[in-house]
Every structure is written in C-alpha cells, then in structure tokens.
Coordinates of C-alpha atoms in Angstrom, one line a residue:
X13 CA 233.8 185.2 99.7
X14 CA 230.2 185.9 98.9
X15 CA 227.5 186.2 101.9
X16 CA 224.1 184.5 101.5
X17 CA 221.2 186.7 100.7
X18 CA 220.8 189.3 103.3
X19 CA 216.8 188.6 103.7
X20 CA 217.6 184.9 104.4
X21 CA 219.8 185.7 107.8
X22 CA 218.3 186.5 111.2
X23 CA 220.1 189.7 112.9
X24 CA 221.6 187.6 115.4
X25 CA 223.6 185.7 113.1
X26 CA 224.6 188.8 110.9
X27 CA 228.6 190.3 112.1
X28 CA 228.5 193.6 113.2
X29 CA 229.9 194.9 109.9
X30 CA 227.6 193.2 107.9
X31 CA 223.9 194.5 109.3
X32 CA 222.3 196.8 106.9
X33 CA 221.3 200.4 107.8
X34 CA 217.9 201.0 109.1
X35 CA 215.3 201.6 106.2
X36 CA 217.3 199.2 104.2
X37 CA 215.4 195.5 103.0
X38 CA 216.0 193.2 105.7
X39 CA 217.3 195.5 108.2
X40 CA 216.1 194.4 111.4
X41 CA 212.8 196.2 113.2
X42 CA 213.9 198.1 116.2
X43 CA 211.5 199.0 118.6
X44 CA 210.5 203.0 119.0
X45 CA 212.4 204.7 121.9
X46 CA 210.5 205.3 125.2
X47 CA 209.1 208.5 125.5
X48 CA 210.7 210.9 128.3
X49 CA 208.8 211.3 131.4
X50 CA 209.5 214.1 133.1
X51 CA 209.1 214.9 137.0
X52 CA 205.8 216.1 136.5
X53 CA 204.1 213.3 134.6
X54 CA 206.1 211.1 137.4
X55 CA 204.3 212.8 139.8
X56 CA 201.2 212.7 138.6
X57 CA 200.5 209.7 137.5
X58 CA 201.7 208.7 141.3
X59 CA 199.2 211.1 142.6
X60 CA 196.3 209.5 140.0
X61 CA 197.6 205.7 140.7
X62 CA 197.5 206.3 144.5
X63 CA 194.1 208.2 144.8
X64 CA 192.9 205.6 142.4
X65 CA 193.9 202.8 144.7
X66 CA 192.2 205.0 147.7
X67 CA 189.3 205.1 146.2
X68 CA 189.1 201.2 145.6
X69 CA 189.7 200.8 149.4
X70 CA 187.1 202.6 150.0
X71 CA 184.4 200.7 147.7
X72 CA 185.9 197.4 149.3
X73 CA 186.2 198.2 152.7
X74 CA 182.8 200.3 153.2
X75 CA 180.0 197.3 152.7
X76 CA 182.9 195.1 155.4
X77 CA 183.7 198.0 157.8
X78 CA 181.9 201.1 156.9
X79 CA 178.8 199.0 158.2
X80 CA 178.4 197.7 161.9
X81 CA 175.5 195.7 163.5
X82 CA 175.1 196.3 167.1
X83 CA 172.6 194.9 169.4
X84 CA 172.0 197.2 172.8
X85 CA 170.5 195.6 175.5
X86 CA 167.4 193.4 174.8
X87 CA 166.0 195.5 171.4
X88 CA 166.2 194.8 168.1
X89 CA 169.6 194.8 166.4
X90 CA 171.3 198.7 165.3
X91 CA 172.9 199.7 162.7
X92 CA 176.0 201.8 163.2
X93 CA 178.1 204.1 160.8
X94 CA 181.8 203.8 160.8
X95 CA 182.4 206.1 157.5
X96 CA 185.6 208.1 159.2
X97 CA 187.4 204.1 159.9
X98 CA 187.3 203.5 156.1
X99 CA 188.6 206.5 155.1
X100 CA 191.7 206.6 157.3
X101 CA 192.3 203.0 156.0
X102 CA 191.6 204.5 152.2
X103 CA 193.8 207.5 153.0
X104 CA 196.9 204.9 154.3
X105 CA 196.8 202.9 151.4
X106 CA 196.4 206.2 149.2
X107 CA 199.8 207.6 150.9
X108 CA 201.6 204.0 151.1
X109 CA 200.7 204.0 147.2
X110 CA 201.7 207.0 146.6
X111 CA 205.3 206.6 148.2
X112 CA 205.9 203.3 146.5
X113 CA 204.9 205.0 143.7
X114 CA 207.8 208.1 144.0
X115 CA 210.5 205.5 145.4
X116 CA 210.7 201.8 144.9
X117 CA 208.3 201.6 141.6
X118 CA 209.2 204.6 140.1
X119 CA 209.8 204.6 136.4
X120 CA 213.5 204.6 135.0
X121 CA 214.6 203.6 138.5
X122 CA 217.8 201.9 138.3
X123 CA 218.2 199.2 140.6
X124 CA 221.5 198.6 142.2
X125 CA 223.0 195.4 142.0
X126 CA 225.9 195.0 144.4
X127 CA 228.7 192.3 144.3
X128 CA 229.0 191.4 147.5
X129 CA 226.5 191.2 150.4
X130 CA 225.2 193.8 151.8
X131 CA 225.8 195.6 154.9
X132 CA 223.3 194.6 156.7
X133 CA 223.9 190.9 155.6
X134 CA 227.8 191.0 156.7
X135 CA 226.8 192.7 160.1
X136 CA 224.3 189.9 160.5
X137 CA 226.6 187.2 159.7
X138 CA 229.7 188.3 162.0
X139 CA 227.0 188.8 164.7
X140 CA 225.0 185.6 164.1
X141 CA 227.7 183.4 166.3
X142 CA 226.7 185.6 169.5
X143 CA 222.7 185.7 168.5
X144 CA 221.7 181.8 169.9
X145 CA 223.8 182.4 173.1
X146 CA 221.9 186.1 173.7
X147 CA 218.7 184.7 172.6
X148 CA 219.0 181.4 175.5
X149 CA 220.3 184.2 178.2
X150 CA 217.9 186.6 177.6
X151 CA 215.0 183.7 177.4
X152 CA 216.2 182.1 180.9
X153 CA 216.1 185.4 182.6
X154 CA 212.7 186.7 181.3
X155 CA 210.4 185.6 183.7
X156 CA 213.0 187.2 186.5
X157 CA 212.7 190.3 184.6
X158 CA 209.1 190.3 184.2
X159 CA 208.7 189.7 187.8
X160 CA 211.8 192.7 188.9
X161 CA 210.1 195.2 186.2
X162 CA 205.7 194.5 187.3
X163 CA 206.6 194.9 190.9
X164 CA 205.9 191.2 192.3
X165 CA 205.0 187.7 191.0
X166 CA 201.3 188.4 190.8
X167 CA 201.6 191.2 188.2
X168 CA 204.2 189.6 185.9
X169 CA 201.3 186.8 185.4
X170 CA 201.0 188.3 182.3
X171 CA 204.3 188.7 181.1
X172 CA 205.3 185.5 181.6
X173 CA 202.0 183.7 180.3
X174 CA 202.8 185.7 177.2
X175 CA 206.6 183.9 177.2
X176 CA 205.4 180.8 177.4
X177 CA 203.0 181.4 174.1
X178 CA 205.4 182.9 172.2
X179 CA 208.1 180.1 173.3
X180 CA 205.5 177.3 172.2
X181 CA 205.3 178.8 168.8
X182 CA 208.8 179.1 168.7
X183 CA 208.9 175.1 169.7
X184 CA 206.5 174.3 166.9
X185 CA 208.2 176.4 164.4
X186 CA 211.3 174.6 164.7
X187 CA 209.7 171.2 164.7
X188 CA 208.0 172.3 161.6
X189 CA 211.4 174.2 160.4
X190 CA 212.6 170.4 159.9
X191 CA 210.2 169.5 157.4
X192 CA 209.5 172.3 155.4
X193 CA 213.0 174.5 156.0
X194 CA 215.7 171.5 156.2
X195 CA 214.0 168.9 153.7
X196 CA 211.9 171.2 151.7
X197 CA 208.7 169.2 152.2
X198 CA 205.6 171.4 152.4
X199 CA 203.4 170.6 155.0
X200 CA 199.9 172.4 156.1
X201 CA 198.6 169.6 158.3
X202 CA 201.3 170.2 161.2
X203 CA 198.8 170.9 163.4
X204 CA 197.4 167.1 163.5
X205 CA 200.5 165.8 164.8
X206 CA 200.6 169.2 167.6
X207 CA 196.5 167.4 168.2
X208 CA 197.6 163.9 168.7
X209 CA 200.4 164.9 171.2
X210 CA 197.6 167.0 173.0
X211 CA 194.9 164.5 173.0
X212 CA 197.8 161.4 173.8
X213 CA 198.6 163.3 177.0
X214 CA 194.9 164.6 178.0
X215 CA 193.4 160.8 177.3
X216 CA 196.1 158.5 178.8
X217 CA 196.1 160.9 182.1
X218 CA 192.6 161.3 182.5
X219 CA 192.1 157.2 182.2
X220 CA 190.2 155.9 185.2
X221 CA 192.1 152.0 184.3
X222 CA 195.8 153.6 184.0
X223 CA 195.1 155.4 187.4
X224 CA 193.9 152.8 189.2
X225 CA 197.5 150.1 187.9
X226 CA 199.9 152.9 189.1
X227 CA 197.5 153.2 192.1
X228 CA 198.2 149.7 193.0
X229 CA 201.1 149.5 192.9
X230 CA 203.1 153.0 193.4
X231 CA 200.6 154.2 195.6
X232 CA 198.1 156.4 195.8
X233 CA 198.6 159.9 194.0
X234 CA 201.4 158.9 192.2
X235 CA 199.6 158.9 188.7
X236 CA 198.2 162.5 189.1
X237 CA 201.5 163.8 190.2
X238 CA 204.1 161.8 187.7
X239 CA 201.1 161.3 184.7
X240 CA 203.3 164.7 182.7
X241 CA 206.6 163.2 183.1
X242 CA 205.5 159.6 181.7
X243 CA 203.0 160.5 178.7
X244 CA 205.2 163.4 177.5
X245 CA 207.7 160.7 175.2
X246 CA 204.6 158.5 174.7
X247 CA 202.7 161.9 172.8
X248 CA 206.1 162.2 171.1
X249 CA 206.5 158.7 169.9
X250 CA 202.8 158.4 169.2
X251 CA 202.6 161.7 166.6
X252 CA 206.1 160.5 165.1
X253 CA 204.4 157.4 164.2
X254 CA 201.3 159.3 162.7
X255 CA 204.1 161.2 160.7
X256 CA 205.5 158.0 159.0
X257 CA 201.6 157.0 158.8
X258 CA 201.5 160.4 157.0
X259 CA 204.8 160.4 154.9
X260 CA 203.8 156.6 153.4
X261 CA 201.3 158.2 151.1
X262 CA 203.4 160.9 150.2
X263 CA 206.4 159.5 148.9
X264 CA 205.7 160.1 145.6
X265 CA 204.1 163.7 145.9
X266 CA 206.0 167.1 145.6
X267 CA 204.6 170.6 145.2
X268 CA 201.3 172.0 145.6
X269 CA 200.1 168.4 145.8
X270 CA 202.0 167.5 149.2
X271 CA 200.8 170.5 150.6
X272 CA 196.7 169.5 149.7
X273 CA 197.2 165.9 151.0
X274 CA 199.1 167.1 154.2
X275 CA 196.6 169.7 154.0
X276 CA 193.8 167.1 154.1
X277 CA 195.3 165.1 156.5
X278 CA 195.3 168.1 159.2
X279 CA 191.1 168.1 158.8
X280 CA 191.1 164.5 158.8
X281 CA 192.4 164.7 162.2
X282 CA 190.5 167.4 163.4
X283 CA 187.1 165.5 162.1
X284 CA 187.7 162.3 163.9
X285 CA 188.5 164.1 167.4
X286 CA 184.9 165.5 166.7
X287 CA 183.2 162.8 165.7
X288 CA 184.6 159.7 168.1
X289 CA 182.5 161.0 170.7
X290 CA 183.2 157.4 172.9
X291 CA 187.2 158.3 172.7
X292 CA 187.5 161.8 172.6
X293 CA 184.3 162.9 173.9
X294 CA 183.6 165.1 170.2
X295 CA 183.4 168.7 170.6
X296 CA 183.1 169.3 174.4
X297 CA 186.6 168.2 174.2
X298 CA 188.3 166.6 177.6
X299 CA 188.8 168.6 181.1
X300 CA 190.3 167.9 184.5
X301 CA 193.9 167.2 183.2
X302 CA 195.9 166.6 186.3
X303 CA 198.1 169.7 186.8
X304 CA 201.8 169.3 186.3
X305 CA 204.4 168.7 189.1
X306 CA 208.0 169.5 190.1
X307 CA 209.3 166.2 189.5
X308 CA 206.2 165.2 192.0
X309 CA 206.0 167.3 194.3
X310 CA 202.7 169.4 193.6
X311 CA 201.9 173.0 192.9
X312 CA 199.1 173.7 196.2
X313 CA 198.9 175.0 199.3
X314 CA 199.3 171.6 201.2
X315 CA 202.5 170.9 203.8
X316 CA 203.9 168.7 200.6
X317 CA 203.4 171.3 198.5
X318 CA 206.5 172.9 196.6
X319 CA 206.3 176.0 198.5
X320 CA 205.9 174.3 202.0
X321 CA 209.1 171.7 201.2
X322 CA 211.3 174.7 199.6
X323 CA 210.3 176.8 202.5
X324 CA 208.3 179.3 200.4
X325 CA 205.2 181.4 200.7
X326 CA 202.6 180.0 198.3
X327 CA 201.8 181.4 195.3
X328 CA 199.8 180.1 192.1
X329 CA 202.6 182.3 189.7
X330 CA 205.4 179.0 191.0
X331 CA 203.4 176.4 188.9
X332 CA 203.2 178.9 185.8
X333 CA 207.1 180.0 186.2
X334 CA 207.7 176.1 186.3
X335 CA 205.6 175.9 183.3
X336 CA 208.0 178.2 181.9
X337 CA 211.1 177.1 182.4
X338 CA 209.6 173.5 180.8
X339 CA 208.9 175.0 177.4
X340 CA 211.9 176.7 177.1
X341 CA 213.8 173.3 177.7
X342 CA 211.7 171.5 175.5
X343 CA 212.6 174.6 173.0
X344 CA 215.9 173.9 173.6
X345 CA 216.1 170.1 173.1
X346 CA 214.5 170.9 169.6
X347 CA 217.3 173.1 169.0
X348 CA 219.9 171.3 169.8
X349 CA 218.7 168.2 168.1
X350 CA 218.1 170.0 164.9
X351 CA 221.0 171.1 165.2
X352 CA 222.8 167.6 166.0
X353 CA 220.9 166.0 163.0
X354 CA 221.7 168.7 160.5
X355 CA 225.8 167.4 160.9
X356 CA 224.7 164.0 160.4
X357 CA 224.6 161.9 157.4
X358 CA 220.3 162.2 158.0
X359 CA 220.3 165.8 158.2
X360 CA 222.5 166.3 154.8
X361 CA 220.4 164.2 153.0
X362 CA 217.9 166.7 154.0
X363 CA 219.2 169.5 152.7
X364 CA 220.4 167.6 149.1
X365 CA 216.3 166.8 149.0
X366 CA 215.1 169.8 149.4
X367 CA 217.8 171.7 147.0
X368 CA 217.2 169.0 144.3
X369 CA 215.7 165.6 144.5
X370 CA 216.4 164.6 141.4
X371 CA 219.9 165.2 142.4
X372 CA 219.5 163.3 145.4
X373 CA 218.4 160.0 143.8
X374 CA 221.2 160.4 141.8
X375 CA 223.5 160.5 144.1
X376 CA 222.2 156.9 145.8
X377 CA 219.9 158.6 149.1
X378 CA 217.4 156.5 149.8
X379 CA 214.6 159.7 149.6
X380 CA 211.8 157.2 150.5
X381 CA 214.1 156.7 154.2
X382 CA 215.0 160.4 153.7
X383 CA 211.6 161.7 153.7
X384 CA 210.2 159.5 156.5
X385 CA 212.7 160.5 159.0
X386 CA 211.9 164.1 158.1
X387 CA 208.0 163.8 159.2
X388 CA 208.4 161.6 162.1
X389 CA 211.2 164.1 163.7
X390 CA 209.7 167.2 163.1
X391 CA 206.2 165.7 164.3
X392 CA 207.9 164.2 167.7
X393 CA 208.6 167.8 168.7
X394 CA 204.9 169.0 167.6
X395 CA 203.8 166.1 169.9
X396 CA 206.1 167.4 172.6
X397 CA 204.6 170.6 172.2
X398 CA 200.6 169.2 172.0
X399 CA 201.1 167.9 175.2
X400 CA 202.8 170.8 176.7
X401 CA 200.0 172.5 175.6
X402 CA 197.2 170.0 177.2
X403 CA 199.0 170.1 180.9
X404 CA 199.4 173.8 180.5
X405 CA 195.7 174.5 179.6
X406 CA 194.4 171.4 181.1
X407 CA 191.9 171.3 178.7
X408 CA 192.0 170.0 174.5
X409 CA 189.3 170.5 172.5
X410 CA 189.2 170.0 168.4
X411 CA 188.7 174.0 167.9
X412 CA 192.2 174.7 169.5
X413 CA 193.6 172.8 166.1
X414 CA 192.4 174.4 163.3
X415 CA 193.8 175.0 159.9
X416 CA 194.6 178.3 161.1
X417 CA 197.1 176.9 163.7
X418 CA 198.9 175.1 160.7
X419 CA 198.9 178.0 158.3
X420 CA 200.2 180.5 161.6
X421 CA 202.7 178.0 162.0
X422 CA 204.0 177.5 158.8
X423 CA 204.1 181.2 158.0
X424 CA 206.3 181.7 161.0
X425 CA 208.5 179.2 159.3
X426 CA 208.6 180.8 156.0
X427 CA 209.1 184.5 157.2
X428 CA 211.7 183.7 159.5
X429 CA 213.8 181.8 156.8
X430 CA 213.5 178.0 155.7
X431 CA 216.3 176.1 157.6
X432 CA 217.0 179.0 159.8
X433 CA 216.4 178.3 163.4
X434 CA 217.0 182.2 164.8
X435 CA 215.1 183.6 161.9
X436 CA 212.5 181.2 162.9
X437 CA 212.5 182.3 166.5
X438 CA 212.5 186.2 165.3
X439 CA 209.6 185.5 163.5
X440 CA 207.4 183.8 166.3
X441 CA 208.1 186.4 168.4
X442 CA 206.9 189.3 165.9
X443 CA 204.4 187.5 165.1
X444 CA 202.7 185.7 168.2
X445 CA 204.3 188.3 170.5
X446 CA 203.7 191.5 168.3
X447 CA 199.8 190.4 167.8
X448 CA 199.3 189.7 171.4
X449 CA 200.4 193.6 172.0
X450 CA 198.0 194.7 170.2
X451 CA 195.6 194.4 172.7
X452 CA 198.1 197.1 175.1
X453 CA 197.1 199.7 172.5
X454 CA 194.8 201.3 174.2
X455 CA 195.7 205.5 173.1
X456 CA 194.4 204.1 169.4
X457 CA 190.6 204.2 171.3
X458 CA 191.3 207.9 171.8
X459 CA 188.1 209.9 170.8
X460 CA 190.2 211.8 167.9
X461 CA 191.8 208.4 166.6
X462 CA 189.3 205.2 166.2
X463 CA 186.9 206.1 169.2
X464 CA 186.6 204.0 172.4
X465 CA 184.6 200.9 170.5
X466 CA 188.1 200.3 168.6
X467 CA 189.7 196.9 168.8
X468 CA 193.1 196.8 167.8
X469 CA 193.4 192.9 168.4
X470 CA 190.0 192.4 165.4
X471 CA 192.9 193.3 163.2
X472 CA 195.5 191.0 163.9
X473 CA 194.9 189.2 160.7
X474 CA 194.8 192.1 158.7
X475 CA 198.1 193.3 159.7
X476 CA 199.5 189.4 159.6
X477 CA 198.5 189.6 155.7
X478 CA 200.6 192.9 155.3
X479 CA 203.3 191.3 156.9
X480 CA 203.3 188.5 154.7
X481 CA 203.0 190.3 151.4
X482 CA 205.4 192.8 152.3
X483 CA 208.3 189.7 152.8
X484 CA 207.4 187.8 149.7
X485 CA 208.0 190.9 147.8
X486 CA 210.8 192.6 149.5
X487 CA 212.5 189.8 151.1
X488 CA 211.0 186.2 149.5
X489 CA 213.7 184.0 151.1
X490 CA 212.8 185.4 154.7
X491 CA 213.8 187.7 157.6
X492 CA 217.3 185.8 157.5
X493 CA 217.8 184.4 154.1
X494 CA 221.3 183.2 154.0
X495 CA 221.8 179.9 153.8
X496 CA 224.9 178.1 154.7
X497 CA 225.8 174.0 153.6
X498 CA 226.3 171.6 156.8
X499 CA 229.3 170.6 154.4
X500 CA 232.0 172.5 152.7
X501 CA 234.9 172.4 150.7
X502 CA 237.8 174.6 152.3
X503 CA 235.7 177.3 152.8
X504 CA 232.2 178.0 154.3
X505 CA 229.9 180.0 151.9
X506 CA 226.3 180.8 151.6
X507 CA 224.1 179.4 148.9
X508 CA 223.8 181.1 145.8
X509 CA 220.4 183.0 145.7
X510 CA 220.0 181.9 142.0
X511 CA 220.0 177.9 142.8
X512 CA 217.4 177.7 144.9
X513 CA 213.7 178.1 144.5
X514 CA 213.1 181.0 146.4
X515 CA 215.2 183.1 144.2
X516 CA 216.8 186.3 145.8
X517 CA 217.3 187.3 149.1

C-alpha cells in the first residue's frame, strides 16, 4: 500500500508513524519554544507593569482629583491642591498591580482545575437550607437589636432607617430577580414600574375628589388613615399593567437590544412625570402624602393615637418601626411568591427561556405568554415597593427615579447571582448597606490619612465600580452562582457552568 504524496497531506491527517522529521519537505512548522523566565525577569517586569500602571493613575486622576475648587465665604472661588490624595490612590493601584502581577497573572501559572466543587461551594450548599430561615430571624429581630444595642428608641433611629433601605432594595432586587435572573430578560428601565407604583400611591391619596366619596360615606378621616392599605394593590396592579404595556413591544427583542428599549422606556417614564405638570405637578414633584397607619389607628400624640390605645408613651420611632416591619413583609410576600411561581408550570417556563429560547419554542411554550407574565410579576412587586417608598417618604419627585436607580438595582441582581434570591439579598445589603457605612468612617479624616475635608461617601461609586469589576472577572456568574433546576430527574444537581451564558462560576 502506497501513501499519497507527503506535501499533499495536512499534519493532522498524517498517523503518527508516518510524519516526517523536522527539516524534512513537508514536515510540519512547529512554533519556537518559549523562552525561560526566571524569578528575576518575573519580578521585574511586575515591578515595571505595576509602577507603570501607578504612574497612569496618576496622569488620570490628577486633572479629576489632584484639583479642587473651593469657594470660602462670599470671595471669589480658590483653588486647592490635593497632590498627596492622588498619590496614595496611584500607590494602591501600583501595589494591587503589582500583587496580581506575582500571584493570579503570573506567567507559567498553572491553574488548577478541580473535579468536583469546591470547598467553599459544598459548605455553601449544605448550609444554604439554614441561610433563608437565619436571614428572616435575624431580619425580624433587628430593629429590637438596634434599639437593646443604641440605648433607647430615639438612638436606634438610625439603625433601623438604614434596615428599612437596605430591605427595599432587597424587595426591588427580587422583583427584578424575576425578570432578569428567572427568565433571562434584561431589563434597565425597572425603575419606571418602582415610579408608577410611587406616583399611583402619592396621586390617588392626595386626590381632593377620592377624599371627599370615602368622606361621605365612611366618615370623616377615614381616607387619610386607610388611603396606604387601599392604593397599595391598586400601585401593584397599575405598574403590572405598564409591564405587559412594556413587554408587547418586546416580544421579539433579545440581547443588548431589550436592554436599550427597556432602557428607553425607564426615561420615557421619567420625562412625562416631568413634563405633565397638570397630573404630576413636573419637577416640584407631590408633598403631603398622608402618613401610614396601624390598620387605622394613627401614628400622633392624640387619645386615638397608637400609643394612647396600646397604653404606650409616644414616640415618633413607633411609626418608623411599623414602617419596618411592613417592608420586611412585603419582602417576604415577594419571596415566597417567587418562590411558589418558580414550582409552577409559569415559573419553569422561565427558566427553559432564559437557558435557551430557541429550545423553548421547540418544546411548544407559548414565550409570547411566557414573557408577559415575566414583566407584569416582577413589576407588581416594584409597584409594591414605589409606593412603599411614597408613604415612607411622603414625598415623589421624578429625581428619585433615575437611571441610576435601575442600573443600582440591576447590579444588585447580577452580583448576587441571576435566579438566586439569598445571593440577591447578600448583595443588597453589601451594597446599599456597605455604602451607607461609609459615611461612619470618620478615622479616614485623620490629619495623617485624607485630612478632615475627606468624604468617604463622594466615593461610593468609585468603590461600587471595583466591586463590579472585581466579580465579573473572578466570579462572573455572581456571589452565589450555583444554579439548581425547579425540576429533576432522580437526582438534584446544579447546572453545568459550560451551558449557560455566564460561563464559569
């Protein structure tokens, strides 16, 4: 048996026995060897990549924070030198670069592929079954601790107004967590629907004709006292129907392009709250919400007061604990219904949609249904949460729903885990919670640090884009990114981090 012509075969196709020596005519061109780095051309090419990258800090940062315009009393404006804050930020992105440089992208580093899960991963899984009832425990007794550890109701004002912001986010996130996390649709216009639940609320119980029906005929007071407890499923219903409104146009959409339309449909939102001055009175927004109630009976100081009929001494902290204790069950009915939907045949056909669509349509869902339902649930609970947020504040205005709101939201969503509900929760709280406490670092104002003009809270943002860099690169499918099917066969197991799209985790 004769072989063809050795020039006419590729390598690949050549046996083993059959390719000719290097140097031979038609031997195949191997590429040089690498040269050996040693340890010292290791380590300095880390010390010239990270001093180079301090030095590029510095050019960047020294026109935006090497140069401050202060104004003292009524003169002209001064110009003030902060030289020393650039260069610490240039010297801790010079050392950051530097370590990354000796460790995780060193050259020749092997990487170590395990079989199995990690550590880490199996502790978190054998501990995840204990995590939602520690996490509801620890959440219903917070404001009693907050109270027990400031020394009275007064001081805990604080503590407890914080809870209620991080548990709002936390209520967002998971209505949001339905759209983006369970059927994989990408929405940055969440915010509108968390607007018309606000607006809803602040317009139907500020309306001098809806006070004056229930005047006539419950009486006097009653719409001021019970106005929460009837608009609250009326903002719900209202931004679930502006999420079919939204999901209508978007049936055909996927992608980048869902997320400009959605995206658009956020500002939309926002423009007309400014510019329908005769509905929404435009930018001054609307005040004098009524206050909430306890079922009502009313937060004052009058003899049917809560504290008077409960025999307690007043106090203004009973109306915000109350407040409280209502996000945290408005929290916890978007919990449990997630949860509920996600073991029906809806909330399956949410999860095929956002692993595969194609598959989906193949199998006979009905994605037009499939992605309806998906916008007008998760934006009911963001129009729980905007009126919530009206009766809390009593007072709406279009700047408190920015694009910023949305893109806050959503990256809670995506840090936390797509689809998971306690890595959603972890990340609201790192992220609302650990940005609020920024303002409690006060020892950074400390004449050898920053200096006493320091404020730690100007860089929240900063620090919220290191946070989000540093997950997409180290952990891209979130804080907890196991994923486990609604539905298995014989046994439970977590997705495969190679069929979905946000690769490993």
């Amino acid at each position: 048996m004769t072989h063809p012509p050795v020039a006419d075969l590729k390598p690949e196709a050549l046996p083993k026995g059959d390719l000719p020596a290097p140097g031979l005519p038609g031997a195949p061109s191997l590429p040089p060897p690498a040269p050996h780095q040693g340890p010292a051309s290791v380590i300095g090419s880390a010390f010239t990549d990270a001093i180079v990258s301090g030095l590029l800090t510095g050019l960047l940062l020294l026109p935006l924070v090497g140069f401050r315009a202060t104004e003292s009393g009524s003169g002209p404006l001064g110009l003030t030198y902060r030289f020393g804050l650039v260069a610490v930020f240039a010297g801790i992105v010079a050392v950051l670069r530097l370590v990354l440089n000796l460790t995780v992208w060193r050259r020749g580093r092997k990487m170590k592929v395990s079989a199995g899960p990690s550590a880490f991963a199996s502790l978190a899984q054998k501990a995840s079954p204990a995590l939602k009832p520690a996490f509801f425990s620890f959440a219903i007794a917070y404001p009693f601790l907050a109270i027990l550890l400031s020394g009275g109701l007064s001081p805990s004002r604080y503590w407890v107004d914080l809870g209620i912001y991080v548990l709002t986010y936390v209520m967002l996130g998971w209505g949001l967590n339905i759209v983006v996390g369970l059927a994989g649709l990408l929405d940055l216009g969440y915010v509108a629907f968390y607007a018309v639940g606000a607006y809803t609320f602040a317009l139907l119980s500020t309306s001098v004709p809806v006070n004056d029906f229930f005047a006539g005929h419950l009486g006097e007071g009653f719409w001021t006292a019970w106005s929460f407890w009837l608009c609250l499923p009326v903002s719900g219903l209202l931004a679930a129907l502006w999420g079919v409104i939204l999901g209508f146009p978007v049936l055909r959409l996927r992608g980048d392009y869902l997320a400009i339309v959605t995206l658009a449909f956020g500002e939309i939102i926002r423009l007309v709250l400014i510019n329908w001055v005769s509905l929404t009175n435009g930018g001054a927004g609307i005040s004098s919400i009524p206050p909430i109630s306890f079922f009502g009976v009313p937060f004052n100081a009058t003899d049917e007061g809560f504290a008077a009929k409960y025999g307690l001494d007043f106090d203004s902290m009973h109306r915000i604990i109350f407040l409280y204790f209502v996000i945290l069950a408005l929290a916890a009915l978007t919990a449990l219904v997630t949860i509920r939907l996600r073991q029906m045949p809806v909330g399956r056909a949410w999860e095929a949609l956002r692993e595969d669509e194609i598959a989906c349509r193949s199998l006979g869902i009905n994605t037009t249904l499939t992605k309806l339902t998906a916008f007008a649930t998760g934006a009911m609970f963001g129009g729980f949460a905007g009126a919530f947020f009206a009766v809390r504040v009593r007072f709406v205005s279009p700047e408190s729903f920015t694009f910023m709101e949305s893109a806050v939201i959503l990256a809670i969503v995506v840090l936390g885990g797509m689809g998971s509900q306690m890595g959603v929760a972890a990340a609201a709280i790192l992220l609302i919670g650990g940005m609020e406490m920024l303002r409690n670092l006060s020892f950074l104002k400390a004449s050898f640090l920053f200096g006493p003009d320091f404020d730690p809270s100007l860089y929240r943002m900063l620090i919220f884009g290191f946070a989000m860099v540093a997950v997409m690169v180290w952990r891209p499918r979130g804080l907890v990114s196991s994923r486990l099917p609604t539905i298995f066969l014989k046994e439970r197991k977590a997705v495969s981090a190679t069929l979905v799209k946000e690769g490993h985790g």
